[in-house]
XYZ file of C-alpha atoms in Angstrom:
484
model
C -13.665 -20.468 -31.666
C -14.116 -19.432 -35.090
C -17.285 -17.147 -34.494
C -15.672 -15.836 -31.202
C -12.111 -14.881 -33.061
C -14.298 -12.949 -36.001
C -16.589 -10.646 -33.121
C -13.297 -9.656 -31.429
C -10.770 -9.576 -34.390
C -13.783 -6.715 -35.885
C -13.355 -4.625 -32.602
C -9.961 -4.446 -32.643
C -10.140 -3.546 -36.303
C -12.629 -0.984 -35.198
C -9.580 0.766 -32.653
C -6.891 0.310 -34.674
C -5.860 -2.711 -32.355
C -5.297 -5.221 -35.022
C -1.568 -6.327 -34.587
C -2.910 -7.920 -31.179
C -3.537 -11.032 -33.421
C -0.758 -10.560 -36.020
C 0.998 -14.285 -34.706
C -2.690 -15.927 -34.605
C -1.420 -18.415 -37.542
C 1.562 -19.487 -35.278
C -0.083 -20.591 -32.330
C -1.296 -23.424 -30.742
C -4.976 -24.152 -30.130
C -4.585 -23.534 -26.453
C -2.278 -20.229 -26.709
C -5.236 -18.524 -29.130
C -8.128 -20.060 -26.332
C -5.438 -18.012 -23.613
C -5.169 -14.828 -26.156
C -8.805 -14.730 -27.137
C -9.696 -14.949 -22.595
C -7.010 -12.082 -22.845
C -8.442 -9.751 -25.166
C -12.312 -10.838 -23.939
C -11.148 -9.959 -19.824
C -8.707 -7.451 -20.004
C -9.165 -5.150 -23.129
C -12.437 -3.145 -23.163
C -11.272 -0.702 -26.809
C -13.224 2.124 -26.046
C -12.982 2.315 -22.536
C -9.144 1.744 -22.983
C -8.848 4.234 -25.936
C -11.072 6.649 -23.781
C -8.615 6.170 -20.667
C -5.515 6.365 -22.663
C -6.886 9.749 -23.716
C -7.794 10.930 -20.876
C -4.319 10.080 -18.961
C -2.532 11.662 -22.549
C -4.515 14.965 -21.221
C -3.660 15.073 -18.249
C 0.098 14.298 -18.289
C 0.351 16.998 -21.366
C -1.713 19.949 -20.114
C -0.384 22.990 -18.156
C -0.813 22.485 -14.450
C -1.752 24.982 -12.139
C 0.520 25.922 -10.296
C -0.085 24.995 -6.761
C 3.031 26.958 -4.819
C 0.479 30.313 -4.409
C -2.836 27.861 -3.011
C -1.215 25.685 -0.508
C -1.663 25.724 2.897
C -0.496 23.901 5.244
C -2.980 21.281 7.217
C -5.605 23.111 9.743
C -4.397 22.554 13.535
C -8.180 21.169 14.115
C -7.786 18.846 11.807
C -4.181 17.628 12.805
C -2.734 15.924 15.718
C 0.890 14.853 16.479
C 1.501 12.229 18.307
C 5.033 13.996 19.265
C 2.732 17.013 21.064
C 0.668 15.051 22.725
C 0.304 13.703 26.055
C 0.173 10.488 27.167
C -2.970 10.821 28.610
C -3.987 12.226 25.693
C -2.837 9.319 23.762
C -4.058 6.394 25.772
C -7.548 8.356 25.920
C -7.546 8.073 22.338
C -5.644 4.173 21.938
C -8.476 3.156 24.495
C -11.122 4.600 22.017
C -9.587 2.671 19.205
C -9.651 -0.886 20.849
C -13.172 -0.347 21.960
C -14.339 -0.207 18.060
C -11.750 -3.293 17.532
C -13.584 -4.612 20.466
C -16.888 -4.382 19.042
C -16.033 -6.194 15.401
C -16.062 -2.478 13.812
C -12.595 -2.275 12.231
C -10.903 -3.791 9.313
C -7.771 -3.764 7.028
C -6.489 -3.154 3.923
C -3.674 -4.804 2.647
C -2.065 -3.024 -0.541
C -0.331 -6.131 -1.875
C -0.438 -6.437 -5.661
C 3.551 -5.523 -5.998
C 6.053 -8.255 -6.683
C 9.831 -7.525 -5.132
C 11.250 -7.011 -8.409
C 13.510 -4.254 -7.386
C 14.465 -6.763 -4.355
C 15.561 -9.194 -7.085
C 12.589 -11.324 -6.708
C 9.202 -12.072 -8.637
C 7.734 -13.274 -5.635
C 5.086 -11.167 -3.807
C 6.460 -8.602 -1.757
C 4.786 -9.505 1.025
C 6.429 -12.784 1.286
C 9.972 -11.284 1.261
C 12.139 -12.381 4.433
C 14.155 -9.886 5.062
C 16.500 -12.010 6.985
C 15.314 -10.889 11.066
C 16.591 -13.376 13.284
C 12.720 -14.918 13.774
C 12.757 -15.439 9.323
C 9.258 -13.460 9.431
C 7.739 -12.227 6.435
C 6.305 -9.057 6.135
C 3.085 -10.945 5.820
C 3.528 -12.699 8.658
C 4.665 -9.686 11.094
C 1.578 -8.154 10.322
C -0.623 -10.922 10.584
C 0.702 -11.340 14.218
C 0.134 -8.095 14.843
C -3.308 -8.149 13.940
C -3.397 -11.558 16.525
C -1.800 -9.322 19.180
C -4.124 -6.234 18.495
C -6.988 -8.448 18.844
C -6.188 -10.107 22.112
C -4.933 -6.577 23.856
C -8.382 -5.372 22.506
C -10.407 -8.512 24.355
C -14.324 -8.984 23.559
C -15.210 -11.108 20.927
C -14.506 -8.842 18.112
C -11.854 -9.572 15.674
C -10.134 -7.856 12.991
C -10.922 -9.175 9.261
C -7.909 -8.273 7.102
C -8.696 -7.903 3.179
C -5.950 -8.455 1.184
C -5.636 -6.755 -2.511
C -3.360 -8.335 -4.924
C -2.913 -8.624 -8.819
C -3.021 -10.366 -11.494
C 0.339 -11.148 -10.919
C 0.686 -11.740 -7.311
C -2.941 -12.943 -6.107
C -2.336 -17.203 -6.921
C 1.291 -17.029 -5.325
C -0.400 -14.806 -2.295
C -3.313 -17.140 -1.562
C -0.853 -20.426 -1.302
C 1.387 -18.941 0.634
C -1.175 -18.105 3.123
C -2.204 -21.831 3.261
C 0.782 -23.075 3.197
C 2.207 -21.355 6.285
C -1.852 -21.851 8.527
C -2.905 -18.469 7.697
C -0.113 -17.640 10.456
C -2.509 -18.780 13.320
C -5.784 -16.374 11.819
C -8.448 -18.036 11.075
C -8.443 -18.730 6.980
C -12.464 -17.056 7.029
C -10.802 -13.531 8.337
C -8.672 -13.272 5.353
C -9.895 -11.862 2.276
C -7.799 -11.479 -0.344
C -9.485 -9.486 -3.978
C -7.828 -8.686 -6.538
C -6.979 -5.090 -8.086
C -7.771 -4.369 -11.797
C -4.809 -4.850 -14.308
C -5.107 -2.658 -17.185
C -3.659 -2.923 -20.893
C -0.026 -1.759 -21.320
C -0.106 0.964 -24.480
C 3.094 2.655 -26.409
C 3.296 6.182 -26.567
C 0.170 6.059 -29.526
C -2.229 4.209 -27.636
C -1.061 1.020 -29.237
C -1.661 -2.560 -27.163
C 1.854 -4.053 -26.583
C 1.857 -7.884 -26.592
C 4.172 -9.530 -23.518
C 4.081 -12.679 -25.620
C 2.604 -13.464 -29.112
C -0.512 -15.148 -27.122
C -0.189 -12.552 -24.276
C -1.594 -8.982 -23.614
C 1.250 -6.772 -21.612
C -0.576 -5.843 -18.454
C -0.268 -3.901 -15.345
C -2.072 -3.498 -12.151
C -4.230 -0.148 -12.346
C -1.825 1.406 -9.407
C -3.300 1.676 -5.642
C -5.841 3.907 -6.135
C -7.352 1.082 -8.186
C -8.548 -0.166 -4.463
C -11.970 1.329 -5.201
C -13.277 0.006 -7.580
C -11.989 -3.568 -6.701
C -14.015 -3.314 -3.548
C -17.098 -2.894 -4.985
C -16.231 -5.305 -8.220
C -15.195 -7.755 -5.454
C -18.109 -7.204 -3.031
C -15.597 -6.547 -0.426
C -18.266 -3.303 0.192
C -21.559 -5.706 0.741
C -18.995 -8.300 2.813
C -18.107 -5.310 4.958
C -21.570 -3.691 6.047
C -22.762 -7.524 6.295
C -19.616 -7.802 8.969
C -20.668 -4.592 10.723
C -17.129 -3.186 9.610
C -17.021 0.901 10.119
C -14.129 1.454 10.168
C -11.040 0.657 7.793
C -7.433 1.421 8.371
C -5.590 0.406 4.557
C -1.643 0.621 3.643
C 1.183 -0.554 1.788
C 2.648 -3.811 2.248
C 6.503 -2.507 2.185
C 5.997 -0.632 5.532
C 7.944 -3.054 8.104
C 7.324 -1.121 10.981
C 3.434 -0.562 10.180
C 0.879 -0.123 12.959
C -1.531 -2.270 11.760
C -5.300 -1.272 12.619
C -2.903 1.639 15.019
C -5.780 2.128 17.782
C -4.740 5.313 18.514
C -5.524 6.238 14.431
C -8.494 4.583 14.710
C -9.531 6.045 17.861
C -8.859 9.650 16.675
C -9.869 9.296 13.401
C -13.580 8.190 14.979
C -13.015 10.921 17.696
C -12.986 13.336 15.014
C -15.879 12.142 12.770
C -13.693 11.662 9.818
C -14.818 9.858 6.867
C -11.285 9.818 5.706
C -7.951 9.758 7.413
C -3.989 9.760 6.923
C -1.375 8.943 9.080
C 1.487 11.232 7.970
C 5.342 11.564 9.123
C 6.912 14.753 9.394
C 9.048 15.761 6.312
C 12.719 16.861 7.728
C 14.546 17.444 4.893
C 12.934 19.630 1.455
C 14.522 17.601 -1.293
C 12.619 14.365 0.477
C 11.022 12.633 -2.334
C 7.721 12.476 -0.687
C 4.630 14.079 -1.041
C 2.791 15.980 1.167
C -0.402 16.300 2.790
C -2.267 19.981 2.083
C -5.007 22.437 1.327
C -5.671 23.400 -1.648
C -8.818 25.464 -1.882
C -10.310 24.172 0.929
C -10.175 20.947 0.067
C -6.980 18.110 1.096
C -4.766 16.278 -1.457
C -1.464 15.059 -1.451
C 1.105 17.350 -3.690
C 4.036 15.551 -5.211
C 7.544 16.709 -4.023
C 8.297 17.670 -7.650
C 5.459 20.043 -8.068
C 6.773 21.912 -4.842
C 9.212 25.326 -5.946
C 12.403 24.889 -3.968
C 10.739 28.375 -1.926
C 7.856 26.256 -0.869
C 9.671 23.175 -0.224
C 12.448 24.802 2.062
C 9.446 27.226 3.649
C 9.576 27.360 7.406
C 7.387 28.351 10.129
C 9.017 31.460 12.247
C 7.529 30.001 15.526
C 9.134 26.184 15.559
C 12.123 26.230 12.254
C 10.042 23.135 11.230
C 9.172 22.964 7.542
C 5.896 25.075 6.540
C 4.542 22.023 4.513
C 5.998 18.905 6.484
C 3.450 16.448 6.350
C 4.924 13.467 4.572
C 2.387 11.002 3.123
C 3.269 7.839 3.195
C 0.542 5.386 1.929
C -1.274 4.856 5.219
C -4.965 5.724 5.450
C -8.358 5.465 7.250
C -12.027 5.627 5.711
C -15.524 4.817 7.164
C -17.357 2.032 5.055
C -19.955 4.665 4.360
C -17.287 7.012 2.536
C -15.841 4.024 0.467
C -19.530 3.263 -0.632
C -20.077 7.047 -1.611
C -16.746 7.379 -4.236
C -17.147 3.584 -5.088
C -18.217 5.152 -8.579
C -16.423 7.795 -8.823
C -13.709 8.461 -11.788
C -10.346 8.588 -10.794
C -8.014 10.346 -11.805
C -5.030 8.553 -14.160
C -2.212 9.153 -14.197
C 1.125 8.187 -16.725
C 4.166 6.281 -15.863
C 6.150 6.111 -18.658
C 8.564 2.755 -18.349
C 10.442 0.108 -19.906
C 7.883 -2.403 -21.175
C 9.094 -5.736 -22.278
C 7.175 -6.307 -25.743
C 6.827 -8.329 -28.735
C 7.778 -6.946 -31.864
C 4.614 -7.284 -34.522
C 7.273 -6.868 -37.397
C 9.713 -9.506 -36.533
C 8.244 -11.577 -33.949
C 11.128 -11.052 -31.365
C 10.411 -10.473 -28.001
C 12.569 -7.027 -26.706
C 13.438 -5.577 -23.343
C 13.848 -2.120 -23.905
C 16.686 -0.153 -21.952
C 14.399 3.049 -21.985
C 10.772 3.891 -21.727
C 8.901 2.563 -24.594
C 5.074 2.880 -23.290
C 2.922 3.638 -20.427
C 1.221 2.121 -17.896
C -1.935 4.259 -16.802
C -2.440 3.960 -12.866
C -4.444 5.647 -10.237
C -3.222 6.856 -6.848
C -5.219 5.796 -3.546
C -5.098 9.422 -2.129
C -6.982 11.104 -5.009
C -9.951 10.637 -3.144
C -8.918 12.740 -0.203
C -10.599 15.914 -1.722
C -14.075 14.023 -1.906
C -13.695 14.065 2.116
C -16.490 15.611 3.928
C -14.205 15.730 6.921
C -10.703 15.039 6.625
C -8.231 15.040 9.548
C -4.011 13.744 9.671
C -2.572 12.031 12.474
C 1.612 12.685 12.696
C 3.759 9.353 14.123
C 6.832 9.011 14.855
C 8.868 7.776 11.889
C 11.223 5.646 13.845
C 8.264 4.160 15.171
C 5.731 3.815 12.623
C 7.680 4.005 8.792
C 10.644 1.974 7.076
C 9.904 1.034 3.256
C 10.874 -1.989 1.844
C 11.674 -1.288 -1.703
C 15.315 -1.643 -3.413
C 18.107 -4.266 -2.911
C 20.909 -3.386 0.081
C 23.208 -2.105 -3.080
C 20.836 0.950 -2.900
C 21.438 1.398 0.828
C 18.121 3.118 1.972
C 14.839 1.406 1.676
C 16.553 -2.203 2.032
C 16.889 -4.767 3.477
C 19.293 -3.826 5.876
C 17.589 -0.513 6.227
C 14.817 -1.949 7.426
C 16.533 -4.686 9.748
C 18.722 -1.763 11.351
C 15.014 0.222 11.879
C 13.056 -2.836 14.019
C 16.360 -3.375 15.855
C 16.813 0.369 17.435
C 13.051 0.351 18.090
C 13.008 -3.306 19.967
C 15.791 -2.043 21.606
C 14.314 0.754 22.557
C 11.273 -0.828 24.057
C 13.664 -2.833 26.051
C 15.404 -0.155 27.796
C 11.458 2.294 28.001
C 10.176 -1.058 29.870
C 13.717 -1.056 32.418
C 16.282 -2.987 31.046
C 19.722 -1.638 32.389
C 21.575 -2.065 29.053
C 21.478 -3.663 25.640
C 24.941 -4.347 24.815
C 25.968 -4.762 20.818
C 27.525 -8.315 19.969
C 30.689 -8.777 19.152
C 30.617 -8.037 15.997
C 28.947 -4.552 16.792
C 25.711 -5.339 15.664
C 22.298 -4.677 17.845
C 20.232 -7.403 16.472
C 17.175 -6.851 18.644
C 13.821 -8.501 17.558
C 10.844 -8.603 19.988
C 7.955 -10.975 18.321
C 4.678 -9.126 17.531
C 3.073 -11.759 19.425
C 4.544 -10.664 22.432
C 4.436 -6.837 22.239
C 2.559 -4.829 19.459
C 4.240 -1.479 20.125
C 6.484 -2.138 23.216
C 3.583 -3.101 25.682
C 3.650 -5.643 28.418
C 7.496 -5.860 28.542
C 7.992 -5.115 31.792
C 8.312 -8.571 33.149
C 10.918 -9.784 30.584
C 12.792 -6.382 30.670
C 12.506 -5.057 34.326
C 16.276 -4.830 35.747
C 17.870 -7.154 33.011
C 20.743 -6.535 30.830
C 20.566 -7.778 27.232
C 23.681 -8.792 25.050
C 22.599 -8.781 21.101
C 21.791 -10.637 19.468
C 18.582 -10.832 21.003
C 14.791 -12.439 20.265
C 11.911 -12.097 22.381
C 9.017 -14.391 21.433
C 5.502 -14.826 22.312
C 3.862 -17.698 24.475
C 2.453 -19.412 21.296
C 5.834 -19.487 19.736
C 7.977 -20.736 22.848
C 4.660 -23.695 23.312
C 5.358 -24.283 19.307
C 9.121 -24.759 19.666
């Protein structure tokens, strides 16, 4: 250990990253063997001290100002699901499940977030958000995935690659085993795990979580890249005959996973990179947007929109000019991910509250403001690398409802989300001929219909034809009714 401790206590000398081992006479023999792993893995000096230079740049220089370059997204490049026909739609859903059909699509999961602003450590994925069935988010999707594949037919199936972190990826992986994979077989799940980069103060300084312990942080979601290719997710995928990728957040309850109708206008199109988009209603929204800039496509956050752009509307409809809300919910070929694999991404500075040990006293702090940054990158900084880009608009009843804060925030909650799968199921119900869904006593409209039994209100007809409904109610698939 001795020769090891000397190499890397003279780089960190070398960066001015010394304090990292200022409690090395304190610890035990296994807590240096876990700090000297740390600072081998995780802390490359000049790459960081490059980075952290880099993201100082950026988050300090002048931006352009975008209000005078946008434009809103080409009509040849954008489809609404709203303005569309049905023919038009099942034309292009029918498109999609042929590539599912033929073994060409895949998923990415976004999962590397604990529920910390839920109150819990755990992964977010495995949060129950108390439906009446107890299903994860996890699990919802992985039954939707089971459901895609059998209302696609053929042989093909639908591998799912999970990304985690550092801090989510051993939890993730048992739970999946623990619970059968939710009836997928265990060799279609992938899970990989995202980068975690250094935590710095406002100098560029390392910030200890522990006196044995580096403060980390996952490198954000746009750190997907180069875990793919560090993973060999990209040599797993073109082994697989994958084509065709449909990624997203984990928080998005109501998510069309591997959406056919995406997929099969994305491929329609020729696009080497998608987004699924919602249509911004309100201008104070805090959501980005989808746009042109110069000819090329990016997302621009709500705060670098003027109120005058952001309350812009178009003379012909009274809908906002620049209305295309982004909401973490992508499609790219195989080919493109390959092609910006290498690419440097952009970084970009969150300044937060970073628990830390103090190198003067030893005591271990939580700050109540920002004390340091955490340098991430965004998954839709790639979109200007597109050769040809095009935006699908859903429905945001149907297709959007975060999962991010505790019910005492009262949006993006629990009960937010509960209250968002209810009025769809229910409205499913009554679109496949149910005469009435009555509320229960209590008022409430708990209405759950099992992804195992309908993927987006499908095939209903027989349960719903001519019935009337009194909440609460759960629908469940054959599987489940043969399990119970």
């Amino acid at each position: 250990m001795g020769e090891r401790y000397a190499t890397i206590a003279e780089q960190l000398g070398k960066w001015h990253q010394h304090h990292l081992l200022t409690f090395w006479d304190e610890l035990t023999d296994q807590q240096r063997a876990g700090l000297l792993d740390s600072l081998n893995d995780s802390v490359d000096c000049a790459s960081l001290d490059e980075a952290f230079r880099r993201a100082m740049a950026t988050a300090t220089s002048t931006k352009e100002d975008l209000n005078e370059l946008l434009k809103p997204l080409a009509r040849e490049r954008y489809l609404s699901v709203a303005e569309a026909t049905e023919v038009e739609l099942e034309d292009l859903r029918q498109a999609g499940l042929e590539q599912i059909r033929q073994g060409r699509v895949g998923v990415i999961l976004l999962a590397g977030g604990q529920g910390t602003r839920l109150g819990s450590t755990a992964p977010k994925g495995t949060y129950n958000v108390q439906l009446p069935s107890g299903k994860s988010l996890f699990q919802l999707q992985a039954e939707r995935i089971r459901k895609l594949q059998q209302l696609a037919g053929g042989d093909g199936r639908i591998n799912w690659y999970i990304m985690t972190s550092e801090h989510t990826h051993t939890e993730t992986l048992a739970y999946f085993k623990e619970n059968q994979y939710f009836g997928l077989p265990s060799d279609q799940i992938r899970l990989f795990r995202q980068r975690s980069v250094p935590c710095v103060d406002f100098e560029g300084r390392i910030l200890l979580d522990e006196k044995w312990k580096v403060a980390t942080a996952p490198d954000g979601n746009g750190g997907i890249y180069r875990a793919l290719k560090d993973e060999g997710i990209l040599d797993e995928l073109e082994r697989a005959g994958v084509m065709y990728l449909h990624a997203h957040s984990v928080d998005n309850i109501l998510i069309k996973v591997a959406d056919p109708v995406f997929i099969g206008y994305c491929v329609r199109k020729g696009a080497d990179c998608g987004v699924k988009v919602i249509e911004k209603v309100q201008p104070d929204e805090a959501v980005g947007v989808v746009c042109e800039v110069k000819g090329k496509y990016q997302v621009v956050e709500y705060s670098e929109l003027s109120s005058e752009t952001a309350n812009r509307r178009n003379p012909t409809d009274g809908k906002l000019t620049f209305n295309a809300g982004n909401i973490c919910n992508h499609f790219f070929t195989t080919d493109f991910l390959r092609r910006i694999a290498d690419t440097t991404m952009p970084l970009h500075v969150a300044k937060k509250k970073i628990p830390y040990v103090d190198v003067a006293t030893g005591e271990r702090l939580k700050p109540s403001t920002p004390n340091g940054i955490k340098m991430e990158k965004f998954i839709f900084d790639v979109f200007p690398l597109a050769e040809r880009f095009v935006a699908l608009e859903g429905r945001r009843e149907e297709e959007f409802s975060a999962l991010k804060n505790a019910d005492t925030a009262g949006i993006d909650c629990p009960s937010s989300v509960r209250g968002d799968i209810y009025r769809l199921h229910r409205k499913w119900l009554i679109k496949a001929g149910a005469t009435e869904v009555l509320d229960a006593a209590d008022a409430s409209f708990d209405c759950e219909i099992s992804p195992l039994l309908s993927y987006a209100g499908e095939g209903l007809e027989a349960a719903a034809s001519g019935q009337s409904f009194r909440c609460p109610v759960h629908l469940t698939g054959a599987d489940e009714r043969q399990q119970s």
